Amino acid sequence: QVQLQESGPGLVKPSETLSLTCTVSGGSITTYFWNWIRQPPGKGLELIGYISDSWSPNYNPSLEGRVTISVDTSKNQLSLTLNSVTAADTAIYYCARARTGRNWLDPWGQGTLVTVSS
Amino acid sequence: EIVLIQSPEFQSVTPKEKVTITCRASQSIGSSLHWYQQKPNQSPKLLIKYASQSMSGVPSRFSGSGSGTDFTLTINSLEGEDAATYYCHQSYSLPITFGQGTRLEIK
């Protein structure tokens, strides 16, 4: 059974870069699409972007220009980088698997809270 | 992008009650609509894919229906463990989007 686990700093200063990793266990990171989704505290869900099984990224236009998603197949890890963060980027960040870029999301990681604050 | 509007946003219900949550899309999305359950301090869990296909292990009291722009998640005979926030999600077009959520409180 595939499991996803997000990790990274829980606190990032404004204007700096947020970097997170999602480790995939119980299965290969190849063949699927891998998504990053975030959820501000007490609010709804927002797609950040995904990377395809051919390692082509696709980003939400609302974040394009600040975000990079990549994969390290040797480590079975997915990475997220978000530049120039502000308090509005404070959220729980989830990684989730999909069969294609337009498909249901399952499974999800447990999520990691990132707070942007000085 | 496609906007999904859920109703109600909050509902307080008693055990064994039947609950209906609706999700309306801003344009037709066929059957590319999925439902998730998120319990407090947990990540979302996929309940229903493609409007009406229940995921393995999901209790039979959960069912989904609809197509085009109007969709429904029904919970028959609600149980205490169903207290959660429910989200719809469209995968018809990019960027994929989610409804704002429906929080169910069990009385």
PDB file of C-alpha atoms in Angstrom:
ATOM      1  CA  GLN A   1       0.000   0.000   0.000  1.00  0.00           C
ATOM      2  CA  VAL A   2       1.453   3.312  -1.087  1.00  0.00           C
ATOM      3  CA  GLN A   3       2.059   5.873   1.642  1.00  0.00           C
ATOM      4  CA  LEU A   4       3.086   9.501   1.302  1.00  0.00           C
ATOM      5  CA  GLN A   5       4.884  11.552   3.950  1.00  0.00           C
ATOM      6  CA  GLU A   6       5.548  15.272   3.718  1.00  0.00           C
ATOM      7  CA  SER A   7       8.489  16.854   5.506  1.00  0.00           C
ATOM      8  CA  GLY A   8      10.203  20.208   5.789  1.00  0.00           C
ATOM      9  CA  PRO A   9      10.556  23.322   7.930  1.00  0.00           C
ATOM     10  CA  GLY A  10       7.466  24.331   9.834  1.00  0.00           C
ATOM     11  CA  LEU A  11       8.409  28.009   9.893  1.00  0.00           C
ATOM     12  CA  VAL A  12       9.561  30.187   7.024  1.00  0.00           C
ATOM     13  CA  LYS A  13      10.263  33.910   7.075  1.00  0.00           C
ATOM     14  CA  PRO A  14       8.417  36.285   4.728  1.00  0.00           C
ATOM     15  CA  SER A  15      10.116  36.774   1.342  1.00  0.00           C
ATOM     16  CA  GLU A  16      12.099  33.564   1.783  1.00  0.00           C
ATOM     17  CA  THR A  17      11.700  30.182   0.078  1.00  0.00           C
ATOM     18  CA  LEU A  18       9.509  27.333   1.258  1.00  0.00           C
ATOM     19  CA  SER A  19      10.913  23.875   0.473  1.00  0.00           C
ATOM     20  CA  LEU A  20       9.091  20.627   1.163  1.00  0.00           C
ATOM     21  CA  THR A  21       9.647  16.981   0.341  1.00  0.00           C
ATOM     22  CA  CYS A  22       7.153  14.171  -0.064  1.00  0.00           C
ATOM     23  CA  THR A  23       8.552  10.679   0.367  1.00  0.00           C
ATOM     24  CA  VAL A  24       6.688   7.859  -1.355  1.00  0.00           C
ATOM     25  CA  SER A  25       6.884   4.430   0.235  1.00  0.00           C
ATOM     26  CA  GLY A  26       5.325   1.120  -0.696  1.00  0.00           C
ATOM     27  CA  GLY A  27       5.451   1.843  -4.412  1.00  0.00           C
ATOM     28  CA  SER A  28       7.389   3.538  -7.163  1.00  0.00           C
ATOM     29  CA  ILE A  29       7.118   7.242  -7.905  1.00  0.00           C
ATOM     30  CA  THR A  30       7.121   6.446 -11.615  1.00  0.00           C
ATOM     31  CA  THR A  31       3.977   5.795 -13.674  1.00  0.00           C
ATOM     32  CA  TYR A  32       1.771   8.214 -11.698  1.00  0.00           C
ATOM     33  CA  PHE A  33       1.171  11.953 -11.432  1.00  0.00           C
ATOM     34  CA  TRP A  34       2.122  13.656  -8.173  1.00  0.00           C
ATOM     35  CA  ASN A  35       0.300  16.650  -6.822  1.00  0.00           C
ATOM     36  CA  TRP A  36       0.888  19.321  -4.209  1.00  0.00           C
ATOM     37  CA  ILE A  37      -2.220  20.763  -2.591  1.00  0.00           C
ATOM     38  CA  ARG A  38      -2.476  23.233   0.254  1.00  0.00           C
ATOM     39  CA  GLN A  39      -5.072  24.191   2.820  1.00  0.00           C
ATOM     40  CA  PRO A  40      -4.862  27.428   4.822  1.00  0.00           C
ATOM     41  CA  PRO A  41      -5.884  26.862   8.447  1.00  0.00           C
ATOM     42  CA  GLY A  42      -9.648  26.452   8.672  1.00  0.00           C
ATOM     43  CA  LYS A  43     -10.100  26.945   4.937  1.00  0.00           C
ATOM     44  CA  GLY A  44     -10.513  24.953   1.743  1.00  0.00           C
ATOM     45  CA  LEU A  45      -8.205  23.108  -0.616  1.00  0.00           C
ATOM     46  CA  GLU A  46      -6.107  24.613  -3.418  1.00  0.00           C
ATOM     47  CA  LEU A  47      -4.075  22.827  -6.055  1.00  0.00           C
ATOM     48  CA  ILE A  48      -0.504  24.089  -6.208  1.00  0.00           C
ATOM     49  CA  GLY A  49       0.479  21.927  -9.154  1.00  0.00           C
ATOM     50  CA  TYR A  50       1.553  18.492 -10.235  1.00  0.00           C
ATOM     51  CA  ILE A  51       4.309  16.678 -12.048  1.00  0.00           C
ATOM     52  CA  SER A  52       3.500  14.070 -14.635  1.00  0.00           C
ATOM     53  CA  ASP A  53       4.886  10.579 -15.138  1.00  0.00           C
ATOM     54  CA  SER A  54       7.151  12.059 -17.812  1.00  0.00           C
ATOM     55  CA  TRP A  55       8.327  14.643 -15.254  1.00  0.00           C
ATOM     56  CA  SER A  56       6.544  17.542 -16.895  1.00  0.00           C
ATOM     57  CA  PRO A  57       5.237  19.998 -14.286  1.00  0.00           C
ATOM     58  CA  ASN A  58       1.948  21.885 -14.446  1.00  0.00           C
ATOM     59  CA  TYR A  59       1.257  24.731 -12.050  1.00  0.00           C
ATOM     60  CA  ASN A  60      -1.804  26.565 -10.879  1.00  0.00           C
ATOM     61  CA  PRO A  61      -1.753  29.924 -12.702  1.00  0.00           C
ATOM     62  CA  SER A  62      -2.355  31.635  -9.371  1.00  0.00           C
ATOM     63  CA  LEU A  63       1.086  30.485  -8.219  1.00  0.00           C
ATOM     64  CA  GLU A  64       2.979  30.147 -11.480  1.00  0.00           C
ATOM     65  CA  GLY A  65       6.257  32.012 -11.375  1.00  0.00           C
ATOM     66  CA  ARG A  66       6.856  31.238  -7.713  1.00  0.00           C
ATOM     67  CA  VAL A  67       6.541  27.460  -7.648  1.00  0.00           C
ATOM     68  CA  THR A  68       8.689  24.552  -8.770  1.00  0.00           C
ATOM     69  CA  ILE A  69       7.786  20.863  -8.477  1.00  0.00           C
ATOM     70  CA  SER A  70      10.354  18.190  -9.162  1.00  0.00           C
ATOM     71  CA  VAL A  71      11.017  14.500  -8.597  1.00  0.00           C
ATOM     72  CA  ASP A  72      14.058  12.564  -7.408  1.00  0.00           C
ATOM     73  CA  THR A  73      13.442   9.040  -8.622  1.00  0.00           C
ATOM     74  CA  SER A  74      16.523   7.695  -6.848  1.00  0.00           C
ATOM     75  CA  LYS A  75      15.001   8.701  -3.527  1.00  0.00           C
ATOM     76  CA  ASN A  76      11.366   8.158  -4.512  1.00  0.00           C
ATOM     77  CA  GLN A  77      10.703  11.746  -3.479  1.00  0.00           C
ATOM     78  CA  LEU A  78       8.647  14.646  -4.741  1.00  0.00           C
ATOM     79  CA  SER A  79       9.740  18.204  -3.976  1.00  0.00           C
ATOM     80  CA  LEU A  80       8.018  21.571  -3.757  1.00  0.00           C
ATOM     81  CA  THR A  81       9.704  24.968  -3.795  1.00  0.00           C
ATOM     82  CA  LEU A  82       7.710  28.168  -3.335  1.00  0.00           C
ATOM     83  CA  ASN A  83       9.550  31.480  -3.553  1.00  0.00           C
ATOM     84  CA  SER A  84       8.876  34.888  -2.033  1.00  0.00           C
ATOM     85  CA  VAL A  85       6.426  33.606   0.530  1.00  0.00           C
ATOM     86  CA  THR A  86       4.016  35.794   2.466  1.00  0.00           C
ATOM     87  CA  ALA A  87       1.623  35.150   5.321  1.00  0.00           C
ATOM     88  CA  ALA A  88      -0.954  34.119   2.712  1.00  0.00           C
ATOM     89  CA  ASP A  89       1.170  31.028   2.033  1.00  0.00           C
ATOM     90  CA  THR A  90       0.649  29.766   5.579  1.00  0.00           C
ATOM     91  CA  ALA A  91      -1.105  26.434   5.134  1.00  0.00           C
ATOM     92  CA  ILE A  92      -1.046  22.698   5.547  1.00  0.00           C
ATOM     93  CA  TYR A  93       0.740  21.319   2.502  1.00  0.00           C
ATOM     94  CA  TYR A  94      -0.281  17.910   1.177  1.00  0.00           C
ATOM     95  CA  CYS A  95       1.114  15.667  -1.514  1.00  0.00           C
ATOM     96  CA  ALA A  96      -1.271  13.315  -3.290  1.00  0.00           C
ATOM     97  CA  ARG A  97      -1.136  10.793  -6.104  1.00  0.00           C
ATOM     98  CA  ALA A  98      -3.238  10.726  -9.255  1.00  0.00           C
ATOM     99  CA  ARG A  99      -3.327   8.509 -12.326  1.00  0.00           C
ATOM    100  CA  THR A 100      -3.288  11.499 -14.654  1.00  0.00           C
ATOM    101  CA  GLY A 101      -3.271  15.275 -14.371  1.00  0.00           C
ATOM    102  CA  ARG A 102      -7.049  15.261 -14.434  1.00  0.00           C
ATOM    103  CA  ASN A 103      -8.104  12.532 -12.078  1.00  0.00           C
ATOM    104  CA  TRP A 104      -9.093  11.770  -8.511  1.00  0.00           C
ATOM    105  CA  LEU A 105      -6.501  12.113  -5.780  1.00  0.00           C
ATOM    106  CA  ASP A 106      -5.625   9.051  -3.726  1.00  0.00           C
ATOM    107  CA  PRO A 107      -3.808   8.548  -1.486  1.00  0.00           C
ATOM    108  CA  TRP A 108      -2.865  11.752   0.301  1.00  0.00           C
ATOM    109  CA  GLY A 109      -0.040  12.351   2.722  1.00  0.00           C
ATOM    110  CA  GLN A 110      -0.840  13.403   6.262  1.00  0.00           C
ATOM    111  CA  GLY A 111       0.174  16.983   5.502  1.00  0.00           C
ATOM    112  CA  THR A 112       2.665  19.359   7.029  1.00  0.00           C
ATOM    113  CA  LEU A 113       1.894  22.797   8.437  1.00  0.00           C
ATOM    114  CA  VAL A 114       4.059  25.625   7.206  1.00  0.00           C
ATOM    115  CA  THR A 115       3.766  28.980   8.917  1.00  0.00           C
ATOM    116  CA  VAL A 116       5.141  32.101   7.279  1.00  0.00           C
ATOM    117  CA  SER A 117       6.163  34.532   9.977  1.00  0.00           C
ATOM    118  CA  SER A 118       9.121  36.627  11.016  1.00  0.00           C
TER     119      SER A 118
ATOM    120  CA  GLU B   1     -11.238  27.993 -13.825  1.00  0.00           C
ATOM    121  CA  ILE B   2     -14.278  25.973 -12.844  1.00  0.00           C
ATOM    122  CA  VAL B   3     -15.941  27.066  -9.609  1.00  0.00           C
ATOM    123  CA  LEU B   4     -17.652  24.502  -7.398  1.00  0.00           C
ATOM    124  CA  ILE B   5     -20.262  25.681  -4.914  1.00  0.00           C
ATOM    125  CA  GLN B   6     -21.317  23.320  -2.146  1.00  0.00           C
ATOM    126  CA  SER B   7     -24.435  23.578  -0.046  1.00  0.00           C
ATOM    127  CA  PRO B   8     -24.995  23.685   2.765  1.00  0.00           C
ATOM    128  CA  GLU B   9     -21.710  24.946   4.185  1.00  0.00           C
ATOM    129  CA  PHE B  10     -22.638  23.638   7.639  1.00  0.00           C
ATOM    130  CA  GLN B  11     -25.218  21.199   8.884  1.00  0.00           C
ATOM    131  CA  SER B  12     -25.952  19.873  12.368  1.00  0.00           C
ATOM    132  CA  VAL B  13     -27.537  16.455  12.144  1.00  0.00           C
ATOM    133  CA  THR B  14     -28.638  13.624  14.413  1.00  0.00           C
ATOM    134  CA  PRO B  15     -27.497  10.008  14.109  1.00  0.00           C
ATOM    135  CA  LYS B  16     -29.508   7.855  11.687  1.00  0.00           C
ATOM    136  CA  GLU B  17     -30.592  10.969   9.785  1.00  0.00           C
ATOM    137  CA  LYS B  18     -30.193  11.106   6.019  1.00  0.00           C
ATOM    138  CA  VAL B  19     -27.882  13.852   4.754  1.00  0.00           C
ATOM    139  CA  THR B  20     -27.665  15.326   1.282  1.00  0.00           C
ATOM    140  CA  ILE B  21     -24.801  17.582   0.208  1.00  0.00           C
ATOM    141  CA  THR B  22     -24.879  19.233  -3.179  1.00  0.00           C
ATOM    142  CA  CYS B  23     -22.089  20.489  -5.392  1.00  0.00           C
ATOM    143  CA  ARG B  24     -22.808  22.743  -8.361  1.00  0.00           C
ATOM    144  CA  ALA B  25     -20.228  23.433 -11.054  1.00  0.00           C
ATOM    145  CA  SER B  26     -19.937  26.715 -12.955  1.00  0.00           C
ATOM    146  CA  GLN B  27     -19.930  24.775 -16.237  1.00  0.00           C
ATOM    147  CA  SER B  28     -20.624  21.229 -17.328  1.00  0.00           C
ATOM    148  CA  ILE B  29     -17.993  18.772 -16.132  1.00  0.00           C
ATOM    149  CA  GLY B  30     -19.540  15.500 -17.227  1.00  0.00           C
ATOM    150  CA  SER B  31     -18.945  13.008 -14.440  1.00  0.00           C
ATOM    151  CA  SER B  32     -15.493  14.294 -13.494  1.00  0.00           C
ATOM    152  CA  LEU B  33     -16.524  15.004  -9.928  1.00  0.00           C
ATOM    153  CA  HIS B  34     -15.101  13.341  -6.836  1.00  0.00           C
ATOM    154  CA  TRP B  35     -15.971  13.487  -3.128  1.00  0.00           C
ATOM    155  CA  TYR B  36     -13.621  13.499  -0.139  1.00  0.00           C
ATOM    156  CA  GLN B  37     -14.110  13.257   3.606  1.00  0.00           C
ATOM    157  CA  GLN B  38     -11.774  15.172   5.895  1.00  0.00           C
ATOM    158  CA  LYS B  39     -11.942  14.519   9.617  1.00  0.00           C
ATOM    159  CA  PRO B  40     -10.333  16.989  12.048  1.00  0.00           C
ATOM    160  CA  ASN B  41      -6.542  16.950  11.886  1.00  0.00           C
ATOM    161  CA  GLN B  42      -6.545  14.398   9.088  1.00  0.00           C
ATOM    162  CA  SER B  43      -5.918  14.569   5.373  1.00  0.00           C
ATOM    163  CA  PRO B  44      -8.784  14.200   2.899  1.00  0.00           C
ATOM    164  CA  LYS B  45      -9.914  10.661   2.107  1.00  0.00           C
ATOM    165  CA  LEU B  46     -11.435   9.772  -1.262  1.00  0.00           C
ATOM    166  CA  LEU B  47     -14.984   8.473  -0.885  1.00  0.00           C
ATOM    167  CA  ILE B  48     -16.517   8.631  -4.357  1.00  0.00           C
ATOM    168  CA  LYS B  49     -14.871   8.968  -7.769  1.00  0.00           C
ATOM    169  CA  TYR B  50     -16.509   9.977 -11.031  1.00  0.00           C
ATOM    170  CA  ALA B  51     -19.693  11.129  -9.333  1.00  0.00           C
ATOM    171  CA  SER B  52     -21.026   7.742  -8.288  1.00  0.00           C
ATOM    172  CA  GLN B  53     -18.252   5.144  -7.986  1.00  0.00           C
ATOM    173  CA  SER B  54     -17.643   4.296  -4.348  1.00  0.00           C
ATOM    174  CA  MET B  55     -14.107   3.533  -3.290  1.00  0.00           C
ATOM    175  CA  SER B  56     -13.265   0.181  -1.770  1.00  0.00           C
ATOM    176  CA  GLY B  57     -13.852   0.091   1.968  1.00  0.00           C
ATOM    177  CA  VAL B  58     -16.217   3.063   2.020  1.00  0.00           C
ATOM    178  CA  PRO B  59     -19.407   2.252   3.958  1.00  0.00           C
ATOM    179  CA  SER B  60     -22.430   1.587   1.762  1.00  0.00           C
ATOM    180  CA  ARG B  61     -24.351   4.429   3.409  1.00  0.00           C
ATOM    181  CA  PHE B  62     -22.289   6.838   1.270  1.00  0.00           C
ATOM    182  CA  SER B  63     -23.446   7.310  -2.316  1.00  0.00           C
ATOM    183  CA  GLY B  64     -22.993   9.870  -5.059  1.00  0.00           C
ATOM    184  CA  SER B  65     -25.007  10.923  -8.064  1.00  0.00           C
ATOM    185  CA  GLY B  66     -25.243  13.569 -10.723  1.00  0.00           C
ATOM    186  CA  SER B  67     -23.655  14.703 -13.960  1.00  0.00           C
ATOM    187  CA  GLY B  68     -23.137  17.897 -15.882  1.00  0.00           C
ATOM    188  CA  THR B  69     -23.301  20.696 -13.338  1.00  0.00           C
ATOM    189  CA  ASP B  70     -25.241  19.253 -10.405  1.00  0.00           C
ATOM    190  CA  PHE B  71     -23.987  16.567  -8.072  1.00  0.00           C
ATOM    191  CA  THR B  72     -25.076  15.052  -4.773  1.00  0.00           C
ATOM    192  CA  LEU B  73     -23.387  13.176  -1.966  1.00  0.00           C
ATOM    193  CA  THR B  74     -25.873  11.262   0.161  1.00  0.00           C
ATOM    194  CA  ILE B  75     -25.212   9.737   3.536  1.00  0.00           C
ATOM    195  CA  ASN B  76     -27.946   7.354   4.617  1.00  0.00           C
ATOM    196  CA  SER B  77     -28.412   6.648   8.316  1.00  0.00           C
ATOM    197  CA  LEU B  78     -25.665   8.953   9.545  1.00  0.00           C
ATOM    198  CA  GLU B  79     -23.278   7.627  12.175  1.00  0.00           C
ATOM    199  CA  GLY B  80     -21.216   9.517  14.734  1.00  0.00           C
ATOM    200  CA  GLU B  81     -17.998   8.749  12.881  1.00  0.00           C
ATOM    201  CA  ASP B  82     -19.285  10.690   9.864  1.00  0.00           C
ATOM    202  CA  ALA B  83     -18.614  14.016  11.584  1.00  0.00           C
ATOM    203  CA  ALA B  84     -16.257  15.659   9.102  1.00  0.00           C
ATOM    204  CA  THR B  85     -15.936  18.202   6.349  1.00  0.00           C
ATOM    205  CA  TYR B  86     -16.840  16.958   2.886  1.00  0.00           C
ATOM    206  CA  TYR B  87     -15.319  18.386  -0.291  1.00  0.00           C
ATOM    207  CA  CYS B  88     -16.182  17.948  -3.939  1.00  0.00           C
ATOM    208  CA  HIS B  89     -13.411  18.145  -6.541  1.00  0.00           C
ATOM    209  CA  GLN B  90     -13.575  18.511 -10.312  1.00  0.00           C
ATOM    210  CA  SER B  91     -10.942  17.012 -12.582  1.00  0.00           C
ATOM    211  CA  TYR B  92     -12.611  17.997 -15.870  1.00  0.00           C
ATOM    212  CA  SER B  93     -10.270  20.887 -16.573  1.00  0.00           C
ATOM    213  CA  LEU B  94      -7.099  22.405 -15.220  1.00  0.00           C
ATOM    214  CA  PRO B  95      -6.533  23.721 -12.723  1.00  0.00           C
ATOM    215  CA  ILE B  96      -8.470  21.136 -10.798  1.00  0.00           C
ATOM    216  CA  THR B  97     -10.615  22.852  -8.179  1.00  0.00           C
ATOM    217  CA  PHE B  98     -12.444  22.022  -4.995  1.00  0.00           C
ATOM    218  CA  GLY B  99     -15.688  23.099  -3.424  1.00  0.00           C
ATOM    219  CA  GLN B 100     -15.469  25.196  -0.295  1.00  0.00           C
ATOM    220  CA  GLY B 101     -16.496  22.278   1.912  1.00  0.00           C
ATOM    221  CA  THR B 102     -19.526  21.190   3.928  1.00  0.00           C
ATOM    222  CA  ARG B 103     -19.008  20.650   7.626  1.00  0.00           C
ATOM    223  CA  LEU B 104     -21.233  18.070   9.279  1.00  0.00           C
ATOM    224  CA  GLU B 105     -21.712  18.243  13.019  1.00  0.00           C
ATOM    225  CA  ILE B 106     -23.314  15.331  14.821  1.00  0.00           C
ATOM    226  CA  LYS B 107     -25.736  16.364  17.552  1.00  0.00           C
TER     227      LYS B 107
END
